[in-house]
Amino acid sequence: MEGTGGGFRKDLVSKLLRLHFTDSKTKVSGDALWLMAELLTIFVVETAVRSVRQAQAEDLALVDVDQLEKVLPQLLLDF
Amino acid sequence: EQQRFSYRQRLKAAVHYTVGCLCEEVASDREMPFSKQTIAAISELTFRQCETFAKDLEMFARHAKRSTINTEDVKLLARRSNSLLKYITEKNEELTQFNTEQ
């Protein structure tokens, strides 16, 4: 069972997490990795969609960093 | 030290690639393109967010006296938003069902 189309790959998620574990004994189950890949994909898509909505509200034709900055505080409260 | 740095850069590049693909999908769906800088910023944000996620997951597992992170820990990570928690719980059930069918 692979994740959503263009989403995060399990092996990448595993490497990203292991970069930050403080205990070398910490492991991640395969199912947890798969679910984390889903969560990271949702995180990115949600960020993108909220930025698009902000750009639409401002009547712009392109999403720029300013729009991302405006949606960032609430986004980080939700994750 | 140099090797550690380049490993990080490679992971960042992989994140950037995935974020690029996902943003491309959203952009064509909503007919609203992203500037290159915005995609780079979302990649950087995602890479940094992984640090918080990893440390939280490790602590949740340790709190339950486990050294292996499982799906319960991931669900706990998604607790802040009701719709996110619902989605992750549904995905988890799909996964359990898939596993039992195998």
Short mmCIF file of C-alpha atoms in Angstrom, two decimals:
data_model
loop_
_atom_site.label_atom_id
_atom_site.label_comp_id
_atom_site.label_asym_id
_atom_site.label_seq_id
_atom_site.Cartn_x
_atom_site.Cartn_y
_atom_site.Cartn_z
CA MET A 1 0.00 0.00 0.00
CA GLU A 2 1.75 3.13 -1.22
CA GLY A 3 0.90 6.66 -0.17
CA THR A 4 -1.09 9.23 -2.16
CA GLY A 5 0.24 9.70 -5.72
CA GLY A 6 2.92 12.35 -5.44
CA GLY A 7 3.19 12.23 -1.66
CA PHE A 8 6.14 11.52 0.62
CA ARG A 9 7.98 8.22 0.34
CA LYS A 10 8.36 6.07 3.41
CA ASP A 11 12.15 5.85 3.19
CA LEU A 12 12.47 9.64 3.01
CA VAL A 13 10.17 10.07 6.02
CA SER A 14 12.22 7.53 7.94
CA LYS A 15 15.47 9.42 7.22
CA LEU A 16 13.91 12.78 8.09
CA LEU A 17 12.68 11.53 11.45
CA ARG A 18 15.91 9.73 12.34
CA LEU A 19 17.82 12.96 11.77
CA HIS A 20 16.21 14.37 14.91
CA PHE A 21 15.81 11.49 17.35
CA THR A 22 17.76 12.09 20.54
CA ASP A 23 17.86 8.40 21.54
CA SER A 24 19.62 6.01 19.15
CA LYS A 25 17.33 3.18 20.33
CA THR A 26 14.24 4.93 18.93
CA LYS A 27 12.62 3.04 16.03
CA VAL A 28 9.53 3.62 13.93
CA SER A 29 7.07 0.88 12.93
CA GLY A 30 6.29 0.49 9.22
CA ASP A 31 2.65 1.44 9.74
CA ALA A 32 3.64 4.56 11.68
CA LEU A 33 6.00 5.56 8.86
CA TRP A 34 3.23 5.15 6.31
CA LEU A 35 0.86 7.24 8.44
CA MET A 36 3.56 9.90 8.97
CA ALA A 37 4.03 10.09 5.18
CA GLU A 38 0.28 10.76 4.92
CA LEU A 39 0.49 13.43 7.63
CA LEU A 40 3.45 15.19 5.99
CA THR A 41 1.65 15.15 2.64
CA ILE A 42 -1.43 16.69 4.28
CA PHE A 43 0.80 19.30 5.92
CA VAL A 44 2.23 20.39 2.56
CA VAL A 45 -1.08 20.31 0.69
CA GLU A 46 -2.83 22.23 3.50
CA THR A 47 -0.06 24.86 3.43
CA ALA A 48 -0.36 25.17 -0.35
CA VAL A 49 -4.17 25.37 -0.34
CA ARG A 50 -4.30 27.97 2.43
CA SER A 51 -1.71 30.08 0.57
CA VAL A 52 -3.77 29.81 -2.63
CA ARG A 53 -6.88 30.96 -0.74
CA GLN A 54 -4.95 33.94 0.63
CA ALA A 55 -3.74 34.85 -2.88
CA GLN A 56 -7.31 34.56 -4.20
CA ALA A 57 -8.60 36.81 -1.41
CA GLU A 58 -6.00 39.38 -2.44
CA ASP A 59 -6.96 39.04 -6.13
CA LEU A 60 -3.48 37.92 -7.15
CA ALA A 61 -2.46 35.74 -10.08
CA LEU A 62 0.46 34.08 -8.27
CA VAL A 63 1.09 32.76 -4.76
CA ASP A 64 4.15 34.47 -3.31
CA VAL A 65 6.02 34.24 -0.01
CA ASP A 66 3.89 37.07 1.46
CA GLN A 67 0.74 34.94 1.18
CA LEU A 68 2.49 32.00 2.80
CA GLU A 69 3.67 34.23 5.66
CA LYS A 70 0.11 35.37 6.30
CA VAL A 71 -1.30 31.86 6.65
CA LEU A 72 1.67 30.48 8.57
CA PRO A 73 0.72 31.35 12.20
CA GLN A 74 -2.69 29.64 12.06
CA LEU A 75 -1.23 26.71 10.11
CA LEU A 76 1.36 26.04 12.80
CA LEU A 77 -1.35 26.20 15.46
CA ASP A 78 -3.23 23.45 13.63
CA PHE A 79 -0.27 21.07 13.35
CA GLU B 1 30.99 17.34 9.70
CA GLN B 2 31.10 18.04 5.94
CA GLN B 3 29.50 14.65 5.27
CA ARG B 4 26.73 15.31 7.78
CA PHE B 5 26.03 18.63 6.10
CA SER B 6 25.76 17.14 2.62
CA TYR B 7 23.47 14.34 3.91
CA ARG B 8 21.15 17.05 5.29
CA GLN B 9 21.30 18.88 1.97
CA ARG B 10 20.36 15.71 0.11
CA LEU B 11 17.37 15.14 2.38
CA LYS B 12 16.36 18.78 1.92
CA ALA B 13 16.55 18.34 -1.85
CA ALA B 14 14.32 15.26 -1.64
CA VAL B 15 11.79 17.21 0.45
CA HIS B 16 11.97 20.09 -2.01
CA TYR B 17 11.24 17.73 -4.90
CA THR B 18 8.18 16.21 -3.15
CA VAL B 19 6.89 19.63 -2.09
CA GLY B 20 7.33 20.83 -5.68
CA CYS B 21 5.20 17.96 -7.03
CA LEU B 22 2.46 18.51 -4.42
CA CYS B 23 2.36 22.29 -5.02
CA GLU B 24 2.19 21.64 -8.76
CA GLU B 25 -0.93 19.50 -8.21
CA VAL B 26 -2.56 22.17 -6.06
CA ALA B 27 -1.59 24.89 -8.55
CA SER B 28 -3.18 23.15 -11.54
CA ASP B 29 -6.24 22.14 -9.48
CA ARG B 30 -6.91 25.71 -8.35
CA GLU B 31 -5.43 27.44 -11.38
CA MET B 32 -3.10 29.45 -9.20
CA PRO B 33 0.66 29.10 -9.72
CA PHE B 34 3.29 29.33 -6.95
CA SER B 35 6.46 31.39 -7.19
CA LYS B 36 9.72 29.39 -6.94
CA GLN B 37 10.50 31.16 -3.66
CA THR B 38 7.19 30.09 -2.16
CA ILE B 39 7.85 26.44 -2.99
CA ALA B 40 11.34 26.77 -1.48
CA ALA B 41 9.85 28.35 1.65
CA ILE B 42 7.25 25.56 2.02
CA SER B 43 10.07 22.99 1.65
CA GLU B 44 12.16 24.67 4.33
CA LEU B 45 9.09 24.89 6.58
CA THR B 46 8.32 21.19 6.08
CA PHE B 47 11.92 20.19 6.74
CA ARG B 48 11.94 22.14 10.00
CA GLN B 49 8.51 20.88 11.01
CA CYS B 50 9.95 17.35 10.80
CA GLU B 51 12.20 18.17 13.74
CA THR B 52 9.20 19.01 15.92
CA PHE B 53 7.33 15.94 14.67
CA ALA B 54 10.30 13.61 15.29
CA LYS B 55 10.94 14.89 18.82
CA ASP B 56 7.25 14.76 19.74
CA LEU B 57 6.88 11.20 18.40
CA GLU B 58 9.95 10.05 20.29
CA MET B 59 8.60 11.55 23.52
CA PHE B 60 5.10 10.11 23.03
CA ALA B 61 6.60 6.63 22.59
CA ARG B 62 8.86 7.07 25.58
CA HIS B 63 5.89 8.30 27.62
CA ALA B 64 4.24 4.94 26.90
CA LYS B 65 7.52 3.18 27.80
CA ARG B 66 8.16 2.11 24.21
CA SER B 67 11.25 2.62 22.05
CA THR B 68 9.31 1.96 18.83
CA ILE B 69 7.02 4.70 17.55
CA ASN B 70 3.65 3.30 16.45
CA THR B 71 0.49 4.64 14.80
CA GLU B 72 -1.01 5.68 18.18
CA ASP B 73 1.86 8.17 18.52
CA VAL B 74 1.15 9.55 15.05
CA LYS B 75 -2.53 9.94 15.93
CA LEU B 76 -1.50 11.84 19.06
CA LEU B 77 0.57 14.14 16.84
CA ALA B 78 -2.57 14.97 14.83
CA ARG B 79 -4.64 15.81 17.94
CA ARG B 80 -4.76 19.62 17.53
CA SER B 81 -7.16 19.79 14.63
CA ASN B 82 -10.37 17.71 14.71
CA SER B 83 -10.54 17.25 10.95
CA LEU B 84 -6.87 16.26 10.79
CA LEU B 85 -7.32 13.73 13.59
CA LYS B 86 -10.39 12.32 11.84
CA TYR B 87 -8.48 11.96 8.55
CA ILE B 88 -5.47 10.32 10.17
CA THR B 89 -7.71 7.95 12.16
CA GLU B 90 -9.52 6.93 8.96
CA LYS B 91 -6.21 6.37 7.17
CA ASN B 92 -5.03 4.27 10.10
CA GLU B 93 -8.18 2.10 9.90
CA GLU B 94 -7.65 1.64 6.14
CA LEU B 95 -4.12 0.52 6.90
CA THR B 96 -5.22 -1.96 9.59
CA GLN B 97 -7.82 -3.38 7.20
CA PHE B 98 -5.20 -3.67 4.44
CA ASN B 99 -2.84 -5.46 6.82
CA THR B 100 -5.42 -8.03 7.90
CA GLU B 101 -6.38 -8.74 4.28
CA GLN B 102 -2.75 -9.50 3.39
#
